[in-house]
């Protein structure tokens, strides 16, 4: 029997990647699945107006997504509350079942099949992290422990973790591998503390996790500022580490920048190997798109792939979303995807790609504004006419571009990340109290953007 809630949930996921977020929220989110009749999913709209709008604008989209997630379904019928009975009579009604969490089999993780090493494109931006991941997958517990992978959103951290998991399951099926996001970890912990004492919870957690051979915690940055939970992780970490069990962590930033974080945890995170993933260059982005298109049996021209890859400058998930839109649209109108078709499919997409400014653009603009040299601004001089411009440049870099604090420190002659934070916060405070500084900062911004 078809689980209508599941079908609708998956169809919605598919739809959300193809529609504007606002339309999705206004129209699709408000539909409720009712039943299946004549191989069609019946959806209830909140009122007549909503029904009309959905029928007029989104019916094709819904039909396509519904039949994609469940091949036995041919489409959807949109009704309103008062029409319910009519449809329920000859329908297959499905009891909403408690959905089994797909994340686990036998208490351990079932990894996403498509996230493998084979499907992971290696370029300059991620080769180090990939190589480290592969080494760990080949010899868990004995290579780099812990392996700490960090990088921005949508750059492949979760993909890599699953690739390691899939690989170990294939080559060493007897090992127990567990993947968990730190958010789930925190929630489980909080839930457990409600029912037993903190000590019991702590004991339970140690029991539960110490039996694994490989523990992966995704997005560990969420434990910042959660002291009770950090203690839980600390003990689990020690139990595993002492028994040569592999620990793999990911985060959107390096351990140094997770704050507040207990020092004893931070040092442990740094014990093994820290590998970063940077935003991919155009060539790598094109290769990734080609792979994703191939997985969907699409053979797209290099021109078309380049057109899509140029629209996004870092987030690969977002880039994949654009590819899905193009595939969906060309399937819908039954025409081969060309650049013209892609332009149409993506016409609603607002180019989020920022004007590409670099840290050096900011440093150079600041120097020419204050009439000082780059050697001075990145050097160690302590006089006020250098220090303020230096702090302003640092502030602007943190404000305008996404660069890890440690990398900014390196640009300024190897300064500690705490110095960078100090400079950033100082200028950000001064802007609020000192009109002169505010004006200077704005003038330099104008110079950078050549307004
Ligand atoms: P993160 O966890 O870093 O936010 P994900 O691992 O979820 O990012 O990746 C986002 C999407 O981008 C996924 O669909 C993933 O398959 C894809 N992706 C990221 N990097 C690569 C790569 N090097 N090769 C192929 N696909 C990639
Ligand atoms: Mg992730």
mmCIF file of N, CA and C in Angstrom, residues 45 65-66 130 148 154 163 194 198 222 241-243 250 272 277 328-329 351 357 376 389 438:
data_model
loop_
_atom_site.group_PDB
_atom_site.id
_atom_site.type_symbol
_atom_site.label_atom_id
_atom_site.label_comp_id
_atom_site.label_asym_id
_atom_site.label_seq_id
_atom_site.Cartn_x
_atom_site.Cartn_y
_atom_site.Cartn_z
ATOM 1 N N UNK A 45 -6.948 21.684 -0.916
ATOM 2 C CA UNK A 45 -6.494 23.076 -0.813
ATOM 3 C C UNK A 45 -7.317 23.786 0.253
ATOM 4 N N UNK A 65 6.145 15.772 -10.285
ATOM 5 C CA UNK A 65 6.861 15.347 -9.075
ATOM 6 C C UNK A 65 6.224 14.111 -8.456
ATOM 7 N N UNK A 66 4.890 14.093 -8.415
ATOM 8 C CA UNK A 66 4.203 12.960 -7.805
ATOM 9 C C UNK A 66 4.513 11.677 -8.577
ATOM 10 N N UNK A 130 39.500 14.974 0.425
ATOM 11 C CA UNK A 130 39.119 13.704 -0.189
ATOM 12 C C UNK A 130 40.173 12.634 0.091
ATOM 13 N N UNK A 148 39.071 15.808 10.998
ATOM 14 C CA UNK A 148 38.177 16.964 11.131
ATOM 15 C C UNK A 148 38.112 17.673 9.783
ATOM 16 N N UNK A 154 27.269 23.427 1.628
ATOM 17 C CA UNK A 154 27.058 22.837 0.308
ATOM 18 C C UNK A 154 28.334 22.531 -0.447
ATOM 19 N N UNK A 163 30.441 8.900 1.818
ATOM 20 C CA UNK A 163 31.336 8.124 0.958
ATOM 21 C C UNK A 163 32.224 7.221 1.820
ATOM 22 N N UNK A 194 15.485 14.638 30.169
ATOM 23 C CA UNK A 194 14.140 14.886 30.702
ATOM 24 C C UNK A 194 13.636 13.693 31.499
ATOM 25 N N UNK A 198 21.020 13.454 34.918
ATOM 26 C CA UNK A 198 22.099 13.786 33.993
ATOM 27 C C UNK A 198 23.158 12.677 33.973
ATOM 28 N N UNK A 222 27.369 22.906 15.963
ATOM 29 C CA UNK A 222 26.150 23.157 16.740
ATOM 30 C C UNK A 222 26.318 22.895 18.230
ATOM 31 N N UNK A 241 38.467 7.007 21.347
ATOM 32 C CA UNK A 241 39.852 7.293 20.986
ATOM 33 C C UNK A 241 40.806 6.290 21.653
ATOM 34 N N UNK A 242 40.558 6.046 22.947
ATOM 35 C CA UNK A 242 41.441 5.131 23.663
ATOM 36 C C UNK A 242 41.394 3.723 23.094
ATOM 37 N N UNK A 243 40.297 3.378 22.466
ATOM 38 C CA UNK A 243 40.188 2.039 21.875
ATOM 39 C C UNK A 243 40.494 2.013 20.387
ATOM 40 N N UNK A 250 32.711 16.919 11.061
ATOM 41 C CA UNK A 250 32.707 18.010 10.090
ATOM 42 C C UNK A 250 32.174 19.257 10.769
ATOM 43 N N UNK A 272 44.124 15.071 15.565
ATOM 44 C CA UNK A 272 44.379 14.267 14.362
ATOM 45 C C UNK A 272 44.728 15.145 13.182
ATOM 46 N N UNK A 277 37.772 22.198 3.005
ATOM 47 C CA UNK A 277 37.239 22.161 1.644
ATOM 48 C C UNK A 277 36.950 23.607 1.254
ATOM 49 N N UNK A 328 14.023 19.605 -15.342
ATOM 50 C CA UNK A 328 12.573 19.550 -15.152
ATOM 51 C C UNK A 328 11.856 20.337 -16.251
ATOM 52 N N UNK A 329 12.345 21.527 -16.509
ATOM 53 C CA UNK A 329 11.674 22.397 -17.480
ATOM 54 C C UNK A 329 11.752 21.811 -18.890
ATOM 55 N N UNK A 351 20.419 35.922 -9.385
ATOM 56 C CA UNK A 351 21.836 35.624 -9.297
ATOM 57 C C UNK A 351 22.373 36.037 -7.935
ATOM 58 N N UNK A 357 34.766 40.150 -5.162
ATOM 59 C CA UNK A 357 35.835 40.973 -4.617
ATOM 60 C C UNK A 357 36.708 40.083 -3.762
ATOM 61 N N UNK A 376 52.865 48.344 5.158
ATOM 62 C CA UNK A 376 52.516 48.866 6.485
ATOM 63 C C UNK A 376 51.236 48.231 7.024
ATOM 64 N N UNK A 389 43.482 52.017 10.057
ATOM 65 C CA UNK A 389 43.230 51.472 8.720
ATOM 66 C C UNK A 389 43.305 49.941 8.684
ATOM 67 N N UNK A 438 32.496 55.675 10.648
ATOM 68 C CA UNK A 438 31.401 55.179 9.826
ATOM 69 C C UNK A 438 31.532 55.686 8.381
#
